[in-house]
mmCIF file of C-alpha atoms in Angstrom:
data_model
loop_
_atom_site.group_PDB
_atom_site.id
_atom_site.type_symbol
_atom_site.label_atom_id
_atom_site.label_comp_id
_atom_site.label_asym_id
_atom_site.label_seq_id
_atom_site.Cartn_x
_atom_site.Cartn_y
_atom_site.Cartn_z
ATOM 1 C CA MET L 292 25.291 -9.028 34.067
ATOM 2 C CA ALA L 293 21.738 -9.322 32.761
ATOM 3 C CA LYS L 294 19.858 -12.426 33.822
ATOM 4 C CA LYS L 295 19.221 -14.765 30.931
ATOM 5 C CA ALA L 296 15.502 -14.954 30.050
ATOM 6 C CA THR L 297 13.720 -18.211 30.905
ATOM 7 C CA PHE L 298 12.510 -20.223 27.925
ATOM 8 C CA ASP L 299 8.705 -19.687 27.686
ATOM 9 C CA LYS L 300 7.432 -23.247 27.257
ATOM 10 C CA ALA L 301 3.763 -22.248 27.127
ATOM 11 C CA LYS L 302 4.369 -19.751 24.400
ATOM 12 C CA TYR L 303 6.297 -22.100 22.127
ATOM 13 C CA LEU L 304 3.769 -24.930 22.757
ATOM 14 C CA HIS L 305 1.077 -22.519 21.543
ATOM 15 C CA PHE L 306 3.257 -21.664 18.544
ATOM 16 C CA TYR L 307 3.758 -25.335 17.700
ATOM 17 C CA GLU L 308 -0.026 -25.903 17.894
ATOM 18 C CA GLN L 309 -0.643 -22.960 15.531
ATOM 19 C CA MET L 310 1.808 -24.314 13.027
ATOM 20 C CA VAL L 311 0.224 -27.758 13.044
ATOM 21 C CA HIS L 312 -3.247 -26.273 12.740
ATOM 22 C CA ILE L 313 -2.211 -24.108 9.825
ATOM 23 C CA ARG L 314 -0.609 -27.086 8.097
ATOM 24 C CA GLU L 315 -3.653 -29.329 8.417
ATOM 25 C CA PHE L 316 -5.982 -26.440 7.383
ATOM 26 C CA GLU L 317 -3.944 -25.998 4.210
ATOM 27 C CA GLU L 318 -3.845 -29.689 3.436
ATOM 28 C CA GLU L 319 -7.629 -29.851 3.878
ATOM 29 C CA CYS L 320 -7.899 -26.966 1.396
ATOM 30 C CA LEU L 321 -5.756 -28.828 -1.115
ATOM 31 C CA ARG L 322 -7.831 -32.007 -0.872
ATOM 32 C CA ALA L 323 -11.099 -29.979 -1.316
ATOM 33 C CA PHE L 324 -9.567 -28.193 -4.376
ATOM 34 C CA GLN L 325 -8.564 -31.465 -5.960
ATOM 35 C CA ARG L 326 -11.985 -33.049 -5.257
ATOM 36 C CA GLY L 327 -13.625 -29.899 -6.779
ATOM 37 C CA ASN L 328 -16.807 -30.294 -4.730
ATOM 38 C CA HIS L 329 -16.440 -27.595 -2.047
ATOM 39 C CA GLY L 330 -16.727 -24.418 -4.078
ATOM 40 C CA ILE L 331 -13.078 -23.341 -4.096
ATOM 41 C CA GLY L 332 -12.972 -21.344 -7.332
ATOM 42 C CA GLY L 333 -10.002 -19.598 -9.043
ATOM 43 C CA TYR L 334 -6.579 -19.734 -7.406
ATOM 44 C CA LEU L 335 -5.527 -21.444 -4.162
ATOM 45 C CA HIS L 336 -1.989 -20.704 -2.807
ATOM 46 C CA LEU L 337 -0.861 -22.817 0.178
ATOM 47 C CA TYR L 338 1.449 -21.904 3.011
ATOM 48 C CA SER L 339 2.695 -25.385 3.936
ATOM 49 C CA GLY L 340 6.404 -25.330 4.737
ATOM 50 C CA GLU L 341 6.483 -21.663 5.676
ATOM 51 C CA GLU L 342 4.436 -21.704 8.920
ATOM 52 C CA ALA L 343 7.226 -20.632 11.293
ATOM 53 C CA ILE L 344 7.425 -17.199 9.663
ATOM 54 C CA ALA L 345 3.766 -16.205 10.108
ATOM 55 C CA VAL L 346 3.473 -17.730 13.556
ATOM 56 C CA GLY L 347 6.823 -16.388 14.832
ATOM 57 C CA ILE L 348 6.449 -12.827 13.575
ATOM 58 C CA ILE L 349 2.740 -12.258 14.173
ATOM 59 C CA GLY L 350 3.226 -13.814 17.599
ATOM 60 C CA ALA L 351 5.673 -10.922 18.351
ATOM 61 C CA LEU L 352 3.078 -8.265 17.552
ATOM 62 C CA GLU L 353 0.732 -6.481 20.033
ATOM 63 C CA LEU L 354 -2.308 -6.526 17.781
ATOM 64 C CA ASP L 355 -4.463 -5.150 20.597
ATOM 65 C CA LYS L 356 -2.186 -2.062 20.889
ATOM 66 C CA GLY L 357 -2.111 -0.906 17.266
ATOM 67 C CA ASP L 358 0.341 -3.242 15.508
ATOM 68 C CA CYS L 359 -0.919 -4.465 12.192
ATOM 69 C CA PHE L 360 0.180 -6.475 9.130
ATOM 70 C CA ILE L 361 -0.590 -7.184 5.457
ATOM 71 C CA GLY L 362 0.319 -10.119 3.308
ATOM 72 C CA HIS L 363 0.310 -11.436 -0.257
ATOM 73 C CA TYR L 364 -1.986 -14.047 -1.802
ATOM 74 C CA ARG L 365 -0.557 -16.993 0.251
ATOM 75 C CA ASP L 366 -2.546 -15.565 3.097
ATOM 76 C CA HIS L 367 -4.519 -18.178 5.005
ATOM 77 C CA GLY L 368 -1.752 -18.846 7.465
ATOM 78 C CA TYR L 369 -1.519 -15.130 8.482
ATOM 79 C CA ALA L 370 -5.146 -15.006 9.495
ATOM 80 C CA LEU L 371 -4.930 -18.234 11.467
ATOM 81 C CA ALA L 372 -1.739 -17.075 13.178
ATOM 82 C CA ALA L 373 -3.440 -13.901 14.280
ATOM 83 C CA GLY L 374 -6.317 -15.830 15.781
ATOM 84 C CA SER L 375 -8.964 -15.562 13.090
ATOM 85 C CA ALA L 376 -11.697 -18.298 13.349
ATOM 86 C CA PRO L 377 -10.948 -21.149 10.963
ATOM 87 C CA GLY L 378 -14.542 -21.509 9.872
ATOM 88 C CA PRO L 379 -14.987 -17.988 8.438
ATOM 89 C CA VAL L 380 -11.475 -18.208 6.812
ATOM 90 C CA MET L 381 -12.488 -21.492 5.092
ATOM 91 C CA ALA L 382 -15.847 -20.039 4.128
ATOM 92 C CA GLU L 383 -14.159 -17.125 2.444
ATOM 93 C CA ILE L 384 -11.877 -19.466 0.505
ATOM 94 C CA CYS L 385 -14.956 -21.335 -0.684
ATOM 95 C CA GLY L 386 -16.895 -18.173 -1.559
ATOM 96 C CA LYS L 387 -19.455 -18.410 1.161
ATOM 97 C CA TYR L 388 -21.431 -15.472 2.750
ATOM 98 C CA THR L 389 -20.176 -16.424 6.260
ATOM 99 C CA GLY L 390 -16.587 -15.794 5.039
ATOM 100 C CA CYS L 391 -14.496 -13.064 6.594
ATOM 101 C CA SER L 392 -14.941 -10.992 3.412
ATOM 102 C CA LYS L 393 -18.516 -12.167 2.858
ATOM 103 C CA GLY L 394 -17.309 -14.657 0.264
ATOM 104 C CA LYS L 395 -16.460 -11.918 -2.240
ATOM 105 C CA GLY L 396 -12.668 -11.990 -1.772
ATOM 106 C CA GLY L 397 -11.786 -15.662 -1.888
ATOM 107 C CA SER L 398 -8.487 -17.282 -1.141
ATOM 108 C CA MET L 399 -6.245 -14.381 -2.105
ATOM 109 C CA HIS L 400 -8.106 -11.703 -0.184
ATOM 110 C CA ILE L 401 -8.510 -12.971 3.399
ATOM 111 C CA CYS L 402 -8.904 -10.046 5.765
ATOM 112 C CA ASP L 403 -9.643 -9.562 9.495
ATOM 113 C CA ALA L 404 -9.182 -5.918 10.465
ATOM 114 C CA GLU L 405 -10.278 -6.669 14.045
ATOM 115 C CA LYS L 406 -7.192 -8.922 14.355
ATOM 116 C CA GLY L 407 -4.877 -6.260 12.739
ATOM 117 C CA PHE L 408 -4.791 -8.045 9.476
ATOM 118 C CA TYR L 409 -5.440 -5.666 6.625
ATOM 119 C CA GLY L 410 -5.627 -8.252 3.896
ATOM 120 C CA GLY L 411 -3.963 -10.411 1.415
ATOM 121 C CA TYR L 412 -3.229 -8.984 -2.013
ATOM 122 C CA GLY L 413 -3.307 -10.671 -5.379
ATOM 123 C CA ILE L 414 -0.738 -8.545 -7.232
ATOM 124 C CA VAL L 415 2.909 -9.538 -6.748
ATOM 125 C CA GLY L 416 4.447 -6.666 -4.832
ATOM 126 C CA GLY L 417 1.099 -4.818 -4.758
ATOM 127 C CA ASN L 418 0.992 -4.858 -0.995
ATOM 128 C CA VAL L 419 4.414 -3.334 -0.407
ATOM 129 C CA PRO L 420 3.405 0.365 -1.013
ATOM 130 C CA ILE L 421 0.405 -0.071 1.302
ATOM 131 C CA ALA L 422 2.824 -0.913 4.101
ATOM 132 C CA LEU L 423 4.227 2.637 3.721
ATOM 133 C CA GLY L 424 0.785 4.082 4.229
ATOM 134 C CA LEU L 425 -0.013 1.991 7.244
ATOM 135 C CA ALA L 426 3.321 2.767 8.917
ATOM 136 C CA TYR L 427 3.105 6.468 8.060
ATOM 137 C CA ALA L 428 -0.319 6.541 9.741
ATOM 138 C CA GLN L 429 1.165 4.978 12.891
ATOM 139 C CA LYS L 430 3.936 7.619 12.885
ATOM 140 C CA TYR L 431 1.468 10.478 12.217
ATOM 141 C CA ARG L 432 -0.694 9.311 15.166
ATOM 142 C CA LYS L 433 2.486 9.012 17.375
ATOM 143 C CA GLN L 434 1.590 5.337 18.047
ATOM 144 C CA ALA L 435 4.206 3.007 19.502
ATOM 145 C CA ALA L 436 3.293 0.466 16.866
ATOM 146 C CA VAL L 437 4.664 -1.260 13.785
ATOM 147 C CA SER L 438 3.301 -2.419 10.442
ATOM 148 C CA VAL L 439 4.533 -5.716 9.077
ATOM 149 C CA CYS L 440 4.528 -6.465 5.380
ATOM 150 C CA PHE L 441 4.976 -10.058 4.189
ATOM 151 C CA PHE L 442 6.066 -10.586 0.572
ATOM 152 C CA GLY L 443 7.962 -13.027 -1.610
ATOM 153 C CA ASP L 444 11.267 -12.845 -3.503
ATOM 154 C CA GLY L 445 9.389 -12.163 -6.752
ATOM 155 C CA SER L 446 8.163 -8.775 -5.382
ATOM 156 C CA MET L 447 11.731 -7.424 -5.227
ATOM 157 C CA ASN L 448 11.929 -6.961 -8.971
ATOM 158 C CA GLN L 449 8.881 -4.625 -8.922
ATOM 159 C CA GLY L 450 9.588 -0.930 -9.313
ATOM 160 C CA ALA L 451 7.081 -0.043 -6.493
ATOM 161 C CA PHE L 452 9.112 -2.179 -4.091
ATOM 162 C CA HIS L 453 12.196 -0.008 -4.458
ATOM 163 C CA GLU L 454 10.325 3.266 -4.426
ATOM 164 C CA THR L 455 8.534 2.184 -1.258
ATOM 165 C CA LEU L 456 11.700 1.213 0.593
ATOM 166 C CA ASN L 457 13.374 4.473 -0.374
ATOM 167 C CA MET L 458 10.477 6.532 0.933
ATOM 168 C CA CYS L 459 10.166 4.496 4.100
ATOM 169 C CA GLN L 460 13.803 5.116 4.987
ATOM 170 C CA LEU L 461 13.485 8.837 4.098
ATOM 171 C CA TYR L 462 10.479 9.244 6.390
ATOM 172 C CA LYS L 463 11.667 6.793 9.056
ATOM 173 C CA VAL L 464 8.361 4.988 9.290
ATOM 174 C CA PRO L 465 7.922 1.806 11.451
ATOM 175 C CA ALA L 466 7.467 -0.721 8.594
ATOM 176 C CA LEU L 467 8.942 -4.181 9.037
ATOM 177 C CA PHE L 468 9.348 -5.773 5.575
ATOM 178 C CA VAL L 469 9.464 -9.516 5.829
ATOM 179 C CA LEU L 470 10.831 -11.292 2.740
ATOM 180 C CA GLU L 471 9.702 -14.899 2.582
ATOM 181 C CA ASN L 472 12.441 -16.141 0.215
ATOM 182 C CA ASN L 473 11.379 -19.545 -1.075
ATOM 183 C CA GLY L 474 13.869 -19.309 -3.896
ATOM 184 C CA TYR L 475 11.379 -19.579 -6.754
ATOM 185 C CA ALA L 476 8.900 -16.633 -6.667
ATOM 186 C CA MET L 477 6.059 -18.091 -8.731
ATOM 187 C CA GLY L 478 8.126 -20.560 -10.614
ATOM 188 C CA THR L 479 11.486 -19.003 -11.573
ATOM 189 C CA SER L 480 14.606 -19.455 -9.399
ATOM 190 C CA ILE L 481 16.313 -16.340 -7.968
ATOM 191 C CA GLU L 482 19.404 -17.264 -9.939
ATOM 192 C CA ARG L 483 17.435 -16.762 -13.221
ATOM 193 C CA SER L 484 15.547 -13.632 -12.067
ATOM 194 C CA HIS L 485 17.869 -11.623 -9.807
ATOM 195 C CA ALA L 486 21.215 -10.217 -11.060
ATOM 196 C CA ASN L 487 22.218 -10.063 -7.408
ATOM 197 C CA THR L 488 21.068 -13.116 -5.528
ATOM 198 C CA ASP L 489 22.000 -11.698 -2.072
ATOM 199 C CA LEU L 490 18.530 -10.160 -1.606
ATOM 200 C CA THR L 491 19.285 -8.689 1.815
ATOM 201 C CA GLU L 492 22.282 -6.800 0.445
ATOM 202 C CA ARG L 493 20.163 -5.383 -2.301
ATOM 203 C CA VAL L 494 18.491 -3.289 0.367
ATOM 204 C CA ALA L 495 21.817 -1.772 1.427
ATOM 205 C CA SER L 496 21.385 0.961 -1.177
ATOM 206 C CA TYR L 497 18.596 2.412 0.955
ATOM 207 C CA ASN L 498 20.727 2.506 4.100
ATOM 208 C CA MET L 499 18.104 0.372 5.807
ATOM 209 C CA ASN L 500 18.695 -1.921 8.806
ATOM 210 C CA ARG L 501 18.482 -5.488 7.548
ATOM 211 C CA LYS L 502 19.111 -9.144 8.493
ATOM 212 C CA ARG L 503 18.802 -12.631 6.991
ATOM 213 C CA ILE L 504 17.684 -15.518 9.204
ATOM 214 C CA ASP L 505 16.531 -19.172 9.054
ATOM 215 C CA GLY L 506 12.809 -18.932 8.401
ATOM 216 C CA GLN L 507 12.251 -22.653 9.252
ATOM 217 C CA ASN L 508 13.161 -22.389 12.962
ATOM 218 C CA ILE L 509 10.222 -20.949 15.010
ATOM 219 C CA ILE L 510 12.528 -19.970 17.877
ATOM 220 C CA THR L 511 14.940 -18.080 15.695
ATOM 221 C CA VAL L 512 12.130 -16.366 13.791
ATOM 222 C CA HIS L 513 10.222 -15.274 16.894
ATOM 223 C CA GLU L 514 13.206 -14.192 18.989
ATOM 224 C CA GLU L 515 14.697 -12.193 16.157
ATOM 225 C CA ALA L 516 11.356 -10.540 15.280
ATOM 226 C CA LYS L 517 10.563 -9.728 18.897
ATOM 227 C CA GLN L 518 13.847 -7.891 19.389
ATOM 228 C CA ILE L 519 13.564 -6.049 16.045
ATOM 229 C CA ILE L 520 9.964 -4.959 16.847
ATOM 230 C CA GLU L 521 10.957 -3.790 20.267
ATOM 231 C CA ASP L 522 13.768 -1.723 18.875
ATOM 232 C CA MET L 523 11.534 -0.231 16.162
ATOM 233 C CA LYS L 524 9.009 0.954 18.720
ATOM 234 C CA LYS L 525 11.763 2.692 20.704
ATOM 235 C CA ASN L 526 13.447 4.195 17.581
ATOM 236 C CA PRO L 527 10.949 4.232 14.703
ATOM 237 C CA ALA L 528 12.594 3.304 11.377
ATOM 238 C CA PRO L 529 12.020 0.614 8.765
ATOM 239 C CA PHE L 530 13.650 -2.847 8.867
ATOM 240 C CA PHE L 531 14.179 -5.539 6.196
ATOM 241 C CA LEU L 532 14.110 -9.105 7.471
ATOM 242 C CA GLU L 533 14.831 -11.888 5.037
ATOM 243 C CA CYS L 534 13.514 -15.308 6.102
ATOM 244 C CA ASP L 535 15.022 -18.230 4.152
ATOM 245 C CA THR L 536 12.183 -20.673 3.593
ATOM 246 C CA TYR L 537 10.733 -23.325 1.279
ATOM 247 C CA ARG L 538 7.163 -24.010 0.173
ATOM 248 C CA PHE L 539 6.154 -27.643 -0.068
ATOM 249 C CA HIS L 540 3.496 -27.183 -2.733
ATOM 250 C CA GLY L 541 3.545 -25.442 -6.049
ATOM 251 C CA HIS L 542 2.849 -21.761 -6.604
ATOM 252 C CA GLY L 543 -0.784 -22.541 -6.715
ATOM 253 C CA ALA L 544 -2.775 -25.736 -6.084
ATOM 254 C CA ALA L 545 -3.221 -26.117 -9.816
ATOM 255 C CA ASP L 546 0.573 -26.139 -10.151
ATOM 256 C CA GLU L 547 1.072 -29.423 -8.228
ATOM 257 C CA ALA L 548 1.926 -31.606 -11.194
ATOM 258 C CA LYS L 549 3.866 -29.319 -13.467
ATOM 259 C CA GLN L 550 6.162 -27.798 -10.754
ATOM 260 C CA THR L 551 8.318 -30.979 -10.820
ATOM 261 C CA VAL L 552 8.594 -30.774 -14.548
ATOM 262 C CA VAL L 553 9.209 -27.090 -15.112
ATOM 263 C CA TYR L 554 11.275 -25.677 -12.296
ATOM 264 C CA ARG L 555 12.106 -28.063 -9.432
ATOM 265 C CA THR L 556 12.520 -31.841 -9.036
ATOM 266 C CA LYS L 557 10.515 -34.126 -6.829
ATOM 267 C CA ALA L 558 13.741 -35.150 -5.084
ATOM 268 C CA GLU L 559 14.408 -31.524 -4.083
ATOM 269 C CA ILE L 560 10.915 -31.191 -2.639
ATOM 270 C CA GLU L 561 11.185 -34.463 -0.698
ATOM 271 C CA GLU L 562 14.624 -33.479 0.629
ATOM 272 C CA ALA L 563 13.177 -30.170 1.939
ATOM 273 C CA LYS L 564 10.259 -31.980 3.575
ATOM 274 C CA ALA L 565 12.667 -34.353 5.311
ATOM 275 C CA ASN L 566 15.125 -31.739 6.541
ATOM 276 C CA ARG L 567 13.559 -28.262 6.415
ATOM 277 C CA ASP L 568 10.050 -28.862 7.758
ATOM 278 C CA PRO L 569 9.367 -26.064 10.370
ATOM 279 C CA ILE L 570 6.985 -28.269 12.293
ATOM 280 C CA ALA L 571 9.452 -31.181 12.513
ATOM 281 C CA ILE L 572 12.256 -28.799 13.493
ATOM 282 C CA ALA L 573 10.084 -27.257 16.181
ATOM 283 C CA ALA L 574 8.956 -30.683 17.457
ATOM 284 C CA ASP L 575 12.603 -31.791 17.713
ATOM 285 C CA LEU L 576 13.621 -28.718 19.680
ATOM 286 C CA LEU L 577 10.613 -28.823 21.984
ATOM 287 C CA LEU L 578 10.969 -32.548 22.710
ATOM 288 C CA LYS L 579 14.555 -31.996 23.767
ATOM 289 C CA ASN L 580 13.656 -29.263 26.205
ATOM 290 C CA GLY L 581 10.606 -31.045 27.647
ATOM 291 C CA THR L 582 7.987 -28.796 26.162
ATOM 292 C CA LEU L 583 6.587 -31.608 24.006
ATOM 293 C CA THR L 584 6.041 -35.355 24.424
ATOM 294 C CA ASP L 585 5.336 -37.901 21.743
ATOM 295 C CA GLU L 586 1.820 -38.351 23.132
ATOM 296 C CA LEU L 587 1.181 -34.553 23.014
ATOM 297 C CA ILE L 588 2.345 -34.405 19.368
ATOM 298 C CA VAL L 589 -0.238 -37.036 18.367
ATOM 299 C CA LYS L 590 -2.975 -35.266 20.368
ATOM 300 C CA ILE L 591 -2.198 -31.809 18.740
ATOM 301 C CA HIS L 592 -2.119 -33.345 15.249
ATOM 302 C CA ASP L 593 -5.489 -35.091 15.759
ATOM 303 C CA GLU L 594 -6.990 -31.892 17.043
ATOM 304 C CA ALA L 595 -5.725 -29.985 14.056
ATOM 305 C CA VAL L 596 -7.156 -32.526 11.602
ATOM 306 C CA ALA L 597 -10.543 -32.297 13.404
ATOM 307 C CA ALA L 598 -10.441 -28.514 13.400
ATOM 308 C CA ALA L 599 -9.711 -28.363 9.674
ATOM 309 C CA LYS L 600 -12.574 -30.724 8.861
ATOM 310 C CA ALA L 601 -14.881 -28.722 11.182
ATOM 311 C CA ALA L 602 -13.947 -25.556 9.331
ATOM 312 C CA MET L 603 -14.752 -27.178 5.983
ATOM 313 C CA GLN L 604 -18.069 -28.404 7.332
ATOM 314 C CA PHE L 605 -18.824 -24.857 8.508
ATOM 315 C CA SER L 606 -18.176 -23.680 4.982
ATOM 316 C CA ASP L 607 -20.209 -26.463 3.402
ATOM 317 C CA ASP L 608 -23.163 -25.534 5.654
ATOM 318 C CA SER L 609 -22.950 -21.840 4.780
ATOM 319 C CA PRO L 610 -24.885 -20.049 2.050
ATOM 320 C CA ILE L 611 -23.407 -18.295 -0.962
ATOM 321 C CA PRO L 612 -23.643 -14.483 -1.040
ATOM 322 C CA PRO L 613 -27.168 -13.255 -1.949
ATOM 323 C CA ALA L 614 -27.564 -11.326 -5.268
ATOM 324 C CA GLU L 615 -28.098 -8.004 -3.451
ATOM 325 C CA GLU L 616 -24.536 -8.200 -2.119
ATOM 326 C CA LEU L 617 -23.101 -8.029 -5.600
ATOM 327 C CA LEU L 618 -22.565 -4.229 -5.684
ATOM 328 C CA LYS L 619 -22.195 -3.592 -1.948
ATOM 329 C CA ASP L 620 -18.807 -2.378 -0.753
ATOM 330 C CA VAL L 621 -17.896 -1.402 -4.323
ATOM 331 C CA TYR L 622 -16.260 2.041 -4.507
ATOM 332 C CA ILE L 623 -16.694 4.158 -7.629
#
């Protein structure tokens, strides 16, 4: 009988710290957006409530050995989970020259290729076909690596989504499709937008391996993703992983007020915050097994708040892109 693996306290403490840091970073972004005095222009999409997915899955990748990932426009958390420096990420959100895309991408186009993150994409479902290209390149180069594609439930009604999954299965490329199902896409419930609300089973028509898990439990997310990724590297083929989750803020920061009028109630949001917060769930689990203490929780929270404020200060102190940068990196 195989020996049961020992629970890795250091790893899950690190994951907990990452989730708290992402949460405080996002909340600092929201406050800055609402104040309107830090240069955040256009859209701002926050990841609060979904942190366990980014942290658990990216934490299962070997980014230094060729694994990579792409995301959608709710992308700050992906970069931070991969280890991108908070200052340049915040500077990018605020359109500063020290940003990870030189301030020319903004909130929806965070990118850090050195960390294996090939960018956030502003078109719903627009990143899904790119996952096919990334994974096909890995197969062509005979790399023991996988490409992860994060997307939301709204992407599954795009034609390119279905064409991509069909091709991935035909070519047996190592693409892990991670559905972050928050139940509302931009602002329409899956009951009103999907004829079949069992989104995992919709993938059955492509004969693709698939599974649905609780996206709010960091241990479940990481252990499932780790096993799936290990199997994919041994036997390359695509996999569809649905993570049941819930975002605490509106589709975008500008959506904060109208979300409780148009498509969900304040009571529903508060119930989710009370019972489905991935950080609170992780804290409870890690307190019970001795990984965390009440004192350490306070310390980690205070450090995360300070780090978020330091990132904003870094951005505030940074210059805007100079005029000569306007046409650089533009492909014709």
